[in-house]
């Protein structure tokens, strides 16, 4: 199994940009047997993965959109609340936010309490996150962080009982609804609602690009979906796959077992690897774009209701 860091990163950004430019005619010849083309993603930036499943941020840590958790306390908008039916729902939601390679340990006193060390792709510990049961109605559990400075725009997540949620507004979009909007580089097109907004959990709109792309480091792929959100979308879609296939078909878009580009990559000398997800399974791989991987559609995800 390969990881995205299986190549020694010794190139600076400028060199990588030159090496990956689709118009560059000076790319050196590398023997075919040494040309990496695809590999399983086995390690993630675990902080980034969790971050973008709670509050999505850009590369500088600036707020982009809320995904899970609503700020009910106006005095501290970094404390986010979610309404759930019971503790098991809260625990399952928390675990679903973590990257596939995050190790979760049970932590006393409760048999459902959890602790996870969040590492970067090099395996270095960056933050520790805790899921703790709270026996103070209406609060069921809280998610907190050891350092409290690594995660952006969130200091605590508080799970409360559904019945205690202060507002019960209906979601402005229902699953299957479309919205037309201008989006990066493609003009007007359709966004599909794949999840309704509910108590402290954002609704989610998804776009599949009309054109297939062969990305390079200059193409603006930062507007594509993050790996964490892409995994969450994949889980939603797989819950009623045939219906979503039909919905997207109405908008002349194809949802199938193909890989779709998402927003993460790594590069080293003469190697630019872009992430892609197979929405039908949740599998994330990288593809080496320097050697012209097959063109793929990309996905975008935006949230609403929080």
PDB file of C-alpha atoms in Angstrom:
ATOM      1  CA  UNK A   1       0.000   0.000   0.000  1.00  0.00           C
ATOM      2  CA  UNK A   2       1.410   3.373  -0.953  1.00  0.00           C
ATOM      3  CA  UNK A   3       0.900   6.617   0.891  1.00  0.00           C
ATOM      4  CA  UNK A   4       0.854  10.100  -0.470  1.00  0.00           C
ATOM      5  CA  UNK A   5       4.188  10.701   1.225  1.00  0.00           C
ATOM      6  CA  UNK A   6       5.955   7.791  -0.407  1.00  0.00           C
ATOM      7  CA  UNK A   7       8.139  10.198  -2.326  1.00  0.00           C
ATOM      8  CA  UNK A   8      10.781  12.427  -0.708  1.00  0.00           C
ATOM      9  CA  UNK A   9       9.574  15.996  -0.937  1.00  0.00           C
ATOM     10  CA  UNK A  10      12.579  18.054  -1.930  1.00  0.00           C
ATOM     11  CA  UNK A  11      11.105  20.414  -4.509  1.00  0.00           C
ATOM     12  CA  UNK A  12      10.047  23.939  -3.743  1.00  0.00           C
ATOM     13  CA  UNK A  13       6.672  25.232  -4.928  1.00  0.00           C
ATOM     14  CA  UNK A  14       8.077  26.970  -7.990  1.00  0.00           C
ATOM     15  CA  UNK A  15       9.784  23.863  -9.246  1.00  0.00           C
ATOM     16  CA  UNK A  16       6.632  21.834  -8.744  1.00  0.00           C
ATOM     17  CA  UNK A  17       4.551  24.382 -10.607  1.00  0.00           C
ATOM     18  CA  UNK A  18       6.926  24.280 -13.539  1.00  0.00           C
ATOM     19  CA  UNK A  19       7.132  20.512 -13.525  1.00  0.00           C
ATOM     20  CA  UNK A  20       3.343  20.115 -13.501  1.00  0.00           C
ATOM     21  CA  UNK A  21       2.411  22.684 -16.097  1.00  0.00           C
ATOM     22  CA  UNK A  22       0.479  20.976 -18.896  1.00  0.00           C
ATOM     23  CA  UNK A  23       2.245  23.179 -21.468  1.00  0.00           C
ATOM     24  CA  UNK A  24       5.777  22.501 -20.293  1.00  0.00           C
ATOM     25  CA  UNK A  25       7.843  20.811 -22.999  1.00  0.00           C
ATOM     26  CA  UNK A  26      10.954  20.432 -20.839  1.00  0.00           C
ATOM     27  CA  UNK A  27       9.766  17.609 -18.590  1.00  0.00           C
ATOM     28  CA  UNK A  28      12.617  15.108 -18.378  1.00  0.00           C
ATOM     29  CA  UNK A  29      12.218  11.575 -19.563  1.00  0.00           C
ATOM     30  CA  UNK A  30      11.683   9.063 -16.752  1.00  0.00           C
ATOM     31  CA  UNK A  31      11.682   5.320 -17.455  1.00  0.00           C
ATOM     32  CA  UNK A  32       8.132   3.924 -17.664  1.00  0.00           C
ATOM     33  CA  UNK A  33       8.760   1.431 -14.870  1.00  0.00           C
ATOM     34  CA  UNK A  34       9.608   4.319 -12.516  1.00  0.00           C
ATOM     35  CA  UNK A  35       6.517   6.348 -13.300  1.00  0.00           C
ATOM     36  CA  UNK A  36       3.996   6.224 -10.438  1.00  0.00           C
ATOM     37  CA  UNK A  37       0.428   6.589 -11.723  1.00  0.00           C
ATOM     38  CA  UNK A  38      -1.940   5.712  -8.916  1.00  0.00           C
ATOM     39  CA  UNK A  39      -1.859   4.630  -5.283  1.00  0.00           C
ATOM     40  CA  UNK A  40      -4.109   4.059  -2.311  1.00  0.00           C
ATOM     41  CA  UNK A  41      -4.351   6.922   0.163  1.00  0.00           C
ATOM     42  CA  UNK A  42      -3.476   5.335   3.501  1.00  0.00           C
ATOM     43  CA  UNK A  43      -2.495   8.382   5.544  1.00  0.00           C
ATOM     44  CA  UNK A  44      -4.317  11.687   5.971  1.00  0.00           C
ATOM     45  CA  UNK A  45      -3.828  15.000   7.694  1.00  0.00           C
ATOM     46  CA  UNK A  46      -6.181  13.983  10.488  1.00  0.00           C
ATOM     47  CA  UNK A  47      -6.655  17.505  11.860  1.00  0.00           C
ATOM     48  CA  UNK A  48      -7.613  18.834   8.437  1.00  0.00           C
ATOM     49  CA  UNK A  49      -9.966  15.905   7.866  1.00  0.00           C
ATOM     50  CA  UNK A  50     -11.831  16.521  11.145  1.00  0.00           C
ATOM     51  CA  UNK A  51     -11.680  20.309  10.744  1.00  0.00           C
ATOM     52  CA  UNK A  52     -13.456  20.249   7.399  1.00  0.00           C
ATOM     53  CA  UNK A  53     -16.181  17.945   8.717  1.00  0.00           C
ATOM     54  CA  UNK A  54     -17.069  20.504  11.397  1.00  0.00           C
ATOM     55  CA  UNK A  55     -16.122  23.942  10.036  1.00  0.00           C
ATOM     56  CA  UNK A  56     -14.561  23.955   6.587  1.00  0.00           C
ATOM     57  CA  UNK A  57     -11.621  26.343   6.245  1.00  0.00           C
ATOM     58  CA  UNK A  58      -9.377  27.461   3.420  1.00  0.00           C
ATOM     59  CA  UNK A  59      -5.612  26.906   3.192  1.00  0.00           C
ATOM     60  CA  UNK A  60      -5.022  29.869   5.526  1.00  0.00           C
ATOM     61  CA  UNK A  61      -7.510  28.686   8.142  1.00  0.00           C
ATOM     62  CA  UNK A  62     -10.175  31.214   7.190  1.00  0.00           C
ATOM     63  CA  UNK A  63     -13.834  30.286   7.667  1.00  0.00           C
ATOM     64  CA  UNK A  64     -15.541  28.834   4.581  1.00  0.00           C
ATOM     65  CA  UNK A  65     -18.723  27.139   5.804  1.00  0.00           C
ATOM     66  CA  UNK A  66     -20.190  25.237   8.761  1.00  0.00           C
ATOM     67  CA  UNK A  67     -20.860  21.554   8.225  1.00  0.00           C
ATOM     68  CA  UNK A  68     -21.784  20.126  11.631  1.00  0.00           C
ATOM     69  CA  UNK A  69     -22.756  22.166  14.681  1.00  0.00           C
ATOM     70  CA  UNK A  70     -24.709  25.399  15.094  1.00  0.00           C
ATOM     71  CA  UNK A  71     -23.650  28.287  17.377  1.00  0.00           C
ATOM     72  CA  UNK A  72     -26.568  28.646  19.822  1.00  0.00           C
ATOM     73  CA  UNK A  73     -24.564  30.699  22.322  1.00  0.00           C
ATOM     74  CA  UNK A  74     -24.092  34.200  20.891  1.00  0.00           C
ATOM     75  CA  UNK A  75     -21.399  34.922  23.486  1.00  0.00           C
ATOM     76  CA  UNK A  76     -19.165  32.174  22.059  1.00  0.00           C
ATOM     77  CA  UNK A  77     -19.763  31.165  18.453  1.00  0.00           C
ATOM     78  CA  UNK A  78     -16.990  28.553  18.623  1.00  0.00           C
ATOM     79  CA  UNK A  79     -19.204  26.391  20.867  1.00  0.00           C
ATOM     80  CA  UNK A  80     -21.310  24.390  18.429  1.00  0.00           C
ATOM     81  CA  UNK A  81     -24.466  22.414  19.209  1.00  0.00           C
ATOM     82  CA  UNK A  82     -26.066  19.400  17.545  1.00  0.00           C
ATOM     83  CA  UNK A  83     -29.422  17.799  18.344  1.00  0.00           C
ATOM     84  CA  UNK A  84     -29.436  13.984  18.416  1.00  0.00           C
ATOM     85  CA  UNK A  85     -31.808  11.228  19.502  1.00  0.00           C
ATOM     86  CA  UNK A  86     -29.435   9.534  21.917  1.00  0.00           C
ATOM     87  CA  UNK A  87     -25.818   8.913  22.903  1.00  0.00           C
ATOM     88  CA  UNK A  88     -25.265   6.222  20.307  1.00  0.00           C
ATOM     89  CA  UNK A  89     -26.199   8.655  17.527  1.00  0.00           C
ATOM     90  CA  UNK A  90     -23.788  11.240  18.952  1.00  0.00           C
ATOM     91  CA  UNK A  91     -20.942   8.714  19.165  1.00  0.00           C
ATOM     92  CA  UNK A  92     -21.548   7.448  15.624  1.00  0.00           C
ATOM     93  CA  UNK A  93     -21.599  11.002  14.257  1.00  0.00           C
ATOM     94  CA  UNK A  94     -18.314  11.842  15.988  1.00  0.00           C
ATOM     95  CA  UNK A  95     -16.586   8.740  14.638  1.00  0.00           C
ATOM     96  CA  UNK A  96     -17.863   9.523  11.139  1.00  0.00           C
ATOM     97  CA  UNK A  97     -15.965  12.825  11.175  1.00  0.00           C
ATOM     98  CA  UNK A  98     -12.582  11.145  11.652  1.00  0.00           C
ATOM     99  CA  UNK A  99     -10.277  10.050   8.852  1.00  0.00           C
ATOM    100  CA  UNK A 100     -10.058   6.306   8.120  1.00  0.00           C
ATOM    101  CA  UNK A 101      -6.555   6.094   9.626  1.00  0.00           C
ATOM    102  CA  UNK A 102      -7.408   7.826  12.940  1.00  0.00           C
ATOM    103  CA  UNK A 103      -6.972   5.497  15.907  1.00  0.00           C
ATOM    104  CA  UNK A 104      -9.802   5.848  18.433  1.00  0.00           C
ATOM    105  CA  UNK A 105      -9.334   4.612  22.001  1.00  0.00           C
ATOM    106  CA  UNK A 106     -12.012   4.042  24.609  1.00  0.00           C
ATOM    107  CA  UNK A 107     -11.501   6.313  27.583  1.00  0.00           C
ATOM    108  CA  UNK A 108     -12.912   5.752  31.095  1.00  0.00           C
ATOM    109  CA  UNK A 109     -15.081   6.451  33.028  1.00  0.00           C
ATOM    110  CA  UNK A 110     -17.868   5.780  30.504  1.00  0.00           C
ATOM    111  CA  UNK A 111     -17.698   2.802  28.153  1.00  0.00           C
ATOM    112  CA  UNK A 112     -18.630   5.168  25.323  1.00  0.00           C
ATOM    113  CA  UNK A 113     -16.052   7.877  26.058  1.00  0.00           C
ATOM    114  CA  UNK A 114     -13.388   8.142  23.360  1.00  0.00           C
ATOM    115  CA  UNK A 115      -9.992   9.725  22.788  1.00  0.00           C
ATOM    116  CA  UNK A 116      -8.107  10.126  19.513  1.00  0.00           C
ATOM    117  CA  UNK A 117      -4.697  11.602  18.757  1.00  0.00           C
ATOM    118  CA  UNK A 118      -4.805  13.552  15.501  1.00  0.00           C
ATOM    119  CA  UNK A 119      -1.637  13.237  13.404  1.00  0.00           C
ATOM    120  CA  UNK A 120      -0.335  14.768  10.210  1.00  0.00           C
ATOM    121  CA  UNK A 121       0.616  12.707   7.152  1.00  0.00           C
ATOM    122  CA  UNK A 122       4.083  12.166   8.605  1.00  0.00           C
ATOM    123  CA  UNK A 123       2.595  10.575  11.741  1.00  0.00           C
ATOM    124  CA  UNK A 124       3.367  13.510  14.044  1.00  0.00           C
ATOM    125  CA  UNK A 125       0.788  14.192  16.768  1.00  0.00           C
ATOM    126  CA  UNK A 126      -0.893  17.588  16.273  1.00  0.00           C
ATOM    127  CA  UNK A 127      -3.932  17.542  18.588  1.00  0.00           C
ATOM    128  CA  UNK A 128      -5.970  15.224  20.815  1.00  0.00           C
ATOM    129  CA  UNK A 129      -9.760  15.155  20.624  1.00  0.00           C
ATOM    130  CA  UNK A 130     -12.092  13.779  23.312  1.00  0.00           C
ATOM    131  CA  UNK A 131     -15.669  12.541  23.193  1.00  0.00           C
ATOM    132  CA  UNK A 132     -17.081  12.596  26.732  1.00  0.00           C
ATOM    133  CA  UNK A 133     -20.487  11.607  28.074  1.00  0.00           C
ATOM    134  CA  UNK A 134     -22.144  14.396  30.080  1.00  0.00           C
ATOM    135  CA  UNK A 135     -24.894  13.540  32.561  1.00  0.00           C
ATOM    136  CA  UNK A 136     -26.500  16.966  32.660  1.00  0.00           C
ATOM    137  CA  UNK A 137     -29.826  17.103  30.833  1.00  0.00           C
ATOM    138  CA  UNK A 138     -30.336  18.161  28.077  1.00  0.00           C
ATOM    139  CA  UNK A 139     -26.625  17.691  27.251  1.00  0.00           C
ATOM    140  CA  UNK A 140     -25.688  14.145  26.257  1.00  0.00           C
ATOM    141  CA  UNK A 141     -22.011  14.485  25.329  1.00  0.00           C
ATOM    142  CA  UNK A 142     -19.274  16.965  24.473  1.00  0.00           C
ATOM    143  CA  UNK A 143     -16.333  16.951  22.082  1.00  0.00           C
ATOM    144  CA  UNK A 144     -13.312  18.930  23.280  1.00  0.00           C
ATOM    145  CA  UNK A 145      -9.662  19.407  22.292  1.00  0.00           C
ATOM    146  CA  UNK A 146      -6.508  19.175  24.401  1.00  0.00           C
ATOM    147  CA  UNK A 147      -4.640  22.150  22.922  1.00  0.00           C
ATOM    148  CA  UNK A 148      -7.655  24.136  21.845  1.00  0.00           C
ATOM    149  CA  UNK A 149      -5.685  26.178  19.309  1.00  0.00           C
ATOM    150  CA  UNK A 150      -5.134  23.771  16.415  1.00  0.00           C
ATOM    151  CA  UNK A 151      -8.749  23.487  15.278  1.00  0.00           C
ATOM    152  CA  UNK A 152     -10.175  26.683  13.807  1.00  0.00           C
ATOM    153  CA  UNK A 153     -13.558  28.283  14.581  1.00  0.00           C
ATOM    154  CA  UNK A 154     -14.560  25.494  16.970  1.00  0.00           C
ATOM    155  CA  UNK A 155     -13.629  25.035  20.634  1.00  0.00           C
ATOM    156  CA  UNK A 156     -16.301  22.554  21.696  1.00  0.00           C
ATOM    157  CA  UNK A 157     -19.165  20.528  20.240  1.00  0.00           C
ATOM    158  CA  UNK A 158     -22.149  19.904  22.499  1.00  0.00           C
ATOM    159  CA  UNK A 159     -24.646  17.146  21.716  1.00  0.00           C
ATOM    160  CA  UNK A 160     -28.083  17.819  23.189  1.00  0.00           C
ATOM    161  CA  UNK A 161     -31.388  15.964  23.044  1.00  0.00           C
ATOM    162  CA  UNK A 162     -33.517  16.591  19.962  1.00  0.00           C
ATOM    163  CA  UNK A 163     -36.382  17.670  22.189  1.00  0.00           C
ATOM    164  CA  UNK A 164     -34.288  20.512  23.640  1.00  0.00           C
ATOM    165  CA  UNK A 165     -33.447  22.072  20.282  1.00  0.00           C
ATOM    166  CA  UNK A 166     -34.696  25.680  20.356  1.00  0.00           C
ATOM    167  CA  UNK A 167     -35.784  25.958  16.719  1.00  0.00           C
ATOM    168  CA  UNK A 168     -37.617  23.614  14.405  1.00  0.00           C
ATOM    169  CA  UNK A 169     -37.488  25.463  11.107  1.00  0.00           C
ATOM    170  CA  UNK A 170     -37.960  23.341   8.024  1.00  0.00           C
ATOM    171  CA  UNK A 171     -35.045  22.858   5.657  1.00  0.00           C
ATOM    172  CA  UNK A 172     -35.259  25.267   2.687  1.00  0.00           C
ATOM    173  CA  UNK A 173     -34.301  22.404   0.362  1.00  0.00           C
ATOM    174  CA  UNK A 174     -35.527  18.830   0.250  1.00  0.00           C
ATOM    175  CA  UNK A 175     -33.456  15.926  -1.041  1.00  0.00           C
ATOM    176  CA  UNK A 176     -33.652  15.944  -4.829  1.00  0.00           C
ATOM    177  CA  UNK A 177     -34.210  19.698  -5.148  1.00  0.00           C
ATOM    178  CA  UNK A 178     -32.023  21.585  -7.614  1.00  0.00           C
ATOM    179  CA  UNK A 179     -30.656  25.098  -7.513  1.00  0.00           C
ATOM    180  CA  UNK A 180     -29.080  26.956 -10.436  1.00  0.00           C
ATOM    181  CA  UNK A 181     -26.006  28.983  -9.606  1.00  0.00           C
ATOM    182  CA  UNK A 182     -22.885  30.441 -11.179  1.00  0.00           C
ATOM    183  CA  UNK A 183     -19.826  28.436 -10.129  1.00  0.00           C
ATOM    184  CA  UNK A 184     -16.127  28.591 -10.879  1.00  0.00           C
ATOM    185  CA  UNK A 185     -15.213  28.450 -14.561  1.00  0.00           C
ATOM    186  CA  UNK A 186     -18.385  26.756 -15.849  1.00  0.00           C
ATOM    187  CA  UNK A 187     -21.159  29.336 -15.804  1.00  0.00           C
ATOM    188  CA  UNK A 188     -24.661  28.369 -14.708  1.00  0.00           C
ATOM    189  CA  UNK A 189     -25.316  24.808 -13.681  1.00  0.00           C
ATOM    190  CA  UNK A 190     -27.250  22.609 -11.292  1.00  0.00           C
ATOM    191  CA  UNK A 191     -26.604  21.929  -7.611  1.00  0.00           C
ATOM    192  CA  UNK A 192     -28.483  18.980  -6.110  1.00  0.00           C
ATOM    193  CA  UNK A 193     -29.615  18.783  -2.473  1.00  0.00           C
ATOM    194  CA  UNK A 194     -28.310  15.469  -1.148  1.00  0.00           C
ATOM    195  CA  UNK A 195     -29.024  16.165   2.553  1.00  0.00           C
ATOM    196  CA  UNK A 196     -31.659  18.285   4.245  1.00  0.00           C
ATOM    197  CA  UNK A 197     -30.660  20.656   7.033  1.00  0.00           C
ATOM    198  CA  UNK A 198     -31.575  19.477  10.504  1.00  0.00           C
ATOM    199  CA  UNK A 199     -30.836  20.290  14.143  1.00  0.00           C
ATOM    200  CA  UNK A 200     -27.233  21.434  14.133  1.00  0.00           C
ATOM    201  CA  UNK A 201     -26.354  19.485  10.971  1.00  0.00           C
ATOM    202  CA  UNK A 202     -26.070  21.427   7.738  1.00  0.00           C
ATOM    203  CA  UNK A 203     -27.925  20.576   4.595  1.00  0.00           C
ATOM    204  CA  UNK A 204     -25.641  19.739   1.693  1.00  0.00           C
ATOM    205  CA  UNK A 205     -25.719  20.674  -1.976  1.00  0.00           C
ATOM    206  CA  UNK A 206     -23.526  18.834  -4.466  1.00  0.00           C
ATOM    207  CA  UNK A 207     -22.258  19.706  -7.930  1.00  0.00           C
ATOM    208  CA  UNK A 208     -20.653  17.353 -10.460  1.00  0.00           C
ATOM    209  CA  UNK A 209     -18.677  19.178 -13.138  1.00  0.00           C
ATOM    210  CA  UNK A 210     -19.891  19.105 -16.711  1.00  0.00           C
ATOM    211  CA  UNK A 211     -16.386  18.771 -18.145  1.00  0.00           C
ATOM    212  CA  UNK A 212     -13.796  16.169 -17.246  1.00  0.00           C
ATOM    213  CA  UNK A 213     -10.524  17.707 -16.083  1.00  0.00           C
ATOM    214  CA  UNK A 214      -6.852  16.840 -16.082  1.00  0.00           C
ATOM    215  CA  UNK A 215      -5.718  18.941 -13.101  1.00  0.00           C
ATOM    216  CA  UNK A 216      -2.425  20.704 -12.664  1.00  0.00           C
ATOM    217  CA  UNK A 217      -1.158  22.723  -9.760  1.00  0.00           C
ATOM    218  CA  UNK A 218      -2.409  25.998 -11.237  1.00  0.00           C
ATOM    219  CA  UNK A 219      -5.988  25.010 -12.035  1.00  0.00           C
ATOM    220  CA  UNK A 220      -7.789  26.331  -8.962  1.00  0.00           C
ATOM    221  CA  UNK A 221      -8.724  22.939  -7.512  1.00  0.00           C
ATOM    222  CA  UNK A 222      -9.066  24.525  -4.060  1.00  0.00           C
ATOM    223  CA  UNK A 223     -12.726  25.076  -4.908  1.00  0.00           C
ATOM    224  CA  UNK A 224     -13.304  21.326  -5.092  1.00  0.00           C
ATOM    225  CA  UNK A 225     -14.620  19.277  -2.166  1.00  0.00           C
ATOM    226  CA  UNK A 226     -12.258  18.422   0.701  1.00  0.00           C
ATOM    227  CA  UNK A 227     -11.569  14.719   1.392  1.00  0.00           C
ATOM    228  CA  UNK A 228     -13.550  14.838   4.638  1.00  0.00           C
ATOM    229  CA  UNK A 229     -16.646  16.336   3.031  1.00  0.00           C
ATOM    230  CA  UNK A 230     -16.281  14.049   0.010  1.00  0.00           C
ATOM    231  CA  UNK A 231     -16.299  10.997   2.302  1.00  0.00           C
ATOM    232  CA  UNK A 232     -19.386  12.330   4.065  1.00  0.00           C
ATOM    233  CA  UNK A 233     -21.117  12.918   0.725  1.00  0.00           C
ATOM    234  CA  UNK A 234     -20.219   9.402  -0.400  1.00  0.00           C
ATOM    235  CA  UNK A 235     -21.869   7.941   2.690  1.00  0.00           C
ATOM    236  CA  UNK A 236     -25.011   9.995   2.058  1.00  0.00           C
ATOM    237  CA  UNK A 237     -25.186   8.958  -1.596  1.00  0.00           C
ATOM    238  CA  UNK A 238     -24.647   5.279  -0.863  1.00  0.00           C
ATOM    239  CA  UNK A 239     -27.637   5.366   1.480  1.00  0.00           C
ATOM    240  CA  UNK A 240     -29.961   5.718  -1.539  1.00  0.00           C
ATOM    241  CA  UNK A 241     -27.651   5.362  -4.512  1.00  0.00           C
ATOM    242  CA  UNK A 242     -30.159   4.616  -7.289  1.00  0.00           C
ATOM    243  CA  UNK A 243     -32.281   7.641  -6.407  1.00  0.00           C
ATOM    244  CA  UNK A 244     -29.287   9.988  -6.485  1.00  0.00           C
ATOM    245  CA  UNK A 245     -28.170   8.549  -9.825  1.00  0.00           C
ATOM    246  CA  UNK A 246     -31.611   9.405 -11.200  1.00  0.00           C
ATOM    247  CA  UNK A 247     -31.578  12.906  -9.668  1.00  0.00           C
ATOM    248  CA  UNK A 248     -28.233  13.771 -11.251  1.00  0.00           C
ATOM    249  CA  UNK A 249     -29.322  12.311 -14.571  1.00  0.00           C
ATOM    250  CA  UNK A 250     -32.104  14.929 -14.649  1.00  0.00           C
ATOM    251  CA  UNK A 251     -29.379  17.583 -14.637  1.00  0.00           C
ATOM    252  CA  UNK A 252     -27.356  15.812 -17.334  1.00  0.00           C
ATOM    253  CA  UNK A 253     -24.701  14.705 -14.861  1.00  0.00           C
ATOM    254  CA  UNK A 254     -23.336  11.209 -14.363  1.00  0.00           C
ATOM    255  CA  UNK A 255     -23.067   9.632 -10.926  1.00  0.00           C
ATOM    256  CA  UNK A 256     -21.395   6.242 -11.255  1.00  0.00           C
ATOM    257  CA  UNK A 257     -18.477   4.155  -9.966  1.00  0.00           C
ATOM    258  CA  UNK A 258     -15.876   6.457 -11.542  1.00  0.00           C
ATOM    259  CA  UNK A 259     -13.306   8.442  -9.552  1.00  0.00           C
ATOM    260  CA  UNK A 260     -14.021  12.171  -9.104  1.00  0.00           C
ATOM    261  CA  UNK A 261     -11.343  14.785  -8.373  1.00  0.00           C
ATOM    262  CA  UNK A 262     -11.379  16.350  -4.903  1.00  0.00           C
ATOM    263  CA  UNK A 263      -9.326  19.036  -3.191  1.00  0.00           C
ATOM    264  CA  UNK A 264      -6.054  17.667  -1.915  1.00  0.00           C
ATOM    265  CA  UNK A 265      -2.739  16.838  -3.467  1.00  0.00           C
ATOM    266  CA  UNK A 266       0.948  16.371  -2.766  1.00  0.00           C
ATOM    267  CA  UNK A 267       3.946  16.916  -4.965  1.00  0.00           C
ATOM    268  CA  UNK A 268       7.642  16.211  -5.070  1.00  0.00           C
ATOM    269  CA  UNK A 269      10.268  16.261  -7.806  1.00  0.00           C
ATOM    270  CA  UNK A 270       8.434  15.835 -11.130  1.00  0.00           C
ATOM    271  CA  UNK A 271       5.457  14.231  -9.339  1.00  0.00           C
ATOM    272  CA  UNK A 272       2.085  15.879  -8.736  1.00  0.00           C
ATOM    273  CA  UNK A 273      -0.478  13.610  -7.114  1.00  0.00           C
ATOM    274  CA  UNK A 274      -4.145  14.693  -6.968  1.00  0.00           C
ATOM    275  CA  UNK A 275      -6.747  13.060  -4.707  1.00  0.00           C
ATOM    276  CA  UNK A 276      -9.858  11.491  -6.208  1.00  0.00           C
ATOM    277  CA  UNK A 277     -12.796   9.679  -4.624  1.00  0.00           C
ATOM    278  CA  UNK A 278     -14.937   6.812  -5.831  1.00  0.00           C
ATOM    279  CA  UNK A 279     -18.302   8.005  -4.527  1.00  0.00           C
ATOM    280  CA  UNK A 280     -19.845   4.558  -4.903  1.00  0.00           C
ATOM    281  CA  UNK A 281     -17.508   3.137  -2.237  1.00  0.00           C
ATOM    282  CA  UNK A 282     -15.870   6.066  -0.399  1.00  0.00           C
ATOM    283  CA  UNK A 283     -12.409   4.911  -1.558  1.00  0.00           C
ATOM    284  CA  UNK A 284      -9.872   7.726  -1.974  1.00  0.00           C
ATOM    285  CA  UNK A 285      -6.829   7.283  -4.233  1.00  0.00           C
ATOM    286  CA  UNK A 286      -4.241   9.584  -5.706  1.00  0.00           C
ATOM    287  CA  UNK A 287      -3.438   9.847  -9.386  1.00  0.00           C
ATOM    288  CA  UNK A 288      -0.181  11.180 -10.775  1.00  0.00           C
ATOM    289  CA  UNK A 289      -1.151  14.061 -13.068  1.00  0.00           C
ATOM    290  CA  UNK A 290       2.299  14.604 -14.563  1.00  0.00           C
ATOM    291  CA  UNK A 291       1.911  11.427 -16.605  1.00  0.00           C
ATOM    292  CA  UNK A 292      -1.593  12.424 -17.646  1.00  0.00           C
ATOM    293  CA  UNK A 293      -4.022  10.337 -15.666  1.00  0.00           C
ATOM    294  CA  UNK A 294      -7.361   9.817 -17.404  1.00  0.00           C
ATOM    295  CA  UNK A 295      -9.499  12.934 -17.231  1.00  0.00           C
ATOM    296  CA  UNK A 296     -12.075  12.966 -14.433  1.00  0.00           C
ATOM    297  CA  UNK A 297     -14.996  15.085 -13.337  1.00  0.00           C
ATOM    298  CA  UNK A 298     -14.664  16.991 -10.077  1.00  0.00           C
ATOM    299  CA  UNK A 299     -17.208  17.506  -7.304  1.00  0.00           C
ATOM    300  CA  UNK A 300     -18.044  20.546  -5.199  1.00  0.00           C
ATOM    301  CA  UNK A 301     -20.037  20.588  -1.941  1.00  0.00           C
ATOM    302  CA  UNK A 302     -21.610  23.528  -0.150  1.00  0.00           C
ATOM    303  CA  UNK A 303     -23.683  23.587   2.984  1.00  0.00           C
ATOM    304  CA  UNK A 304     -26.765  25.508   4.079  1.00  0.00           C
ATOM    305  CA  UNK A 305     -29.023  25.941   7.076  1.00  0.00           C
ATOM    306  CA  UNK A 306     -26.461  26.752   9.819  1.00  0.00           C
TER     307      UNK A 306
END
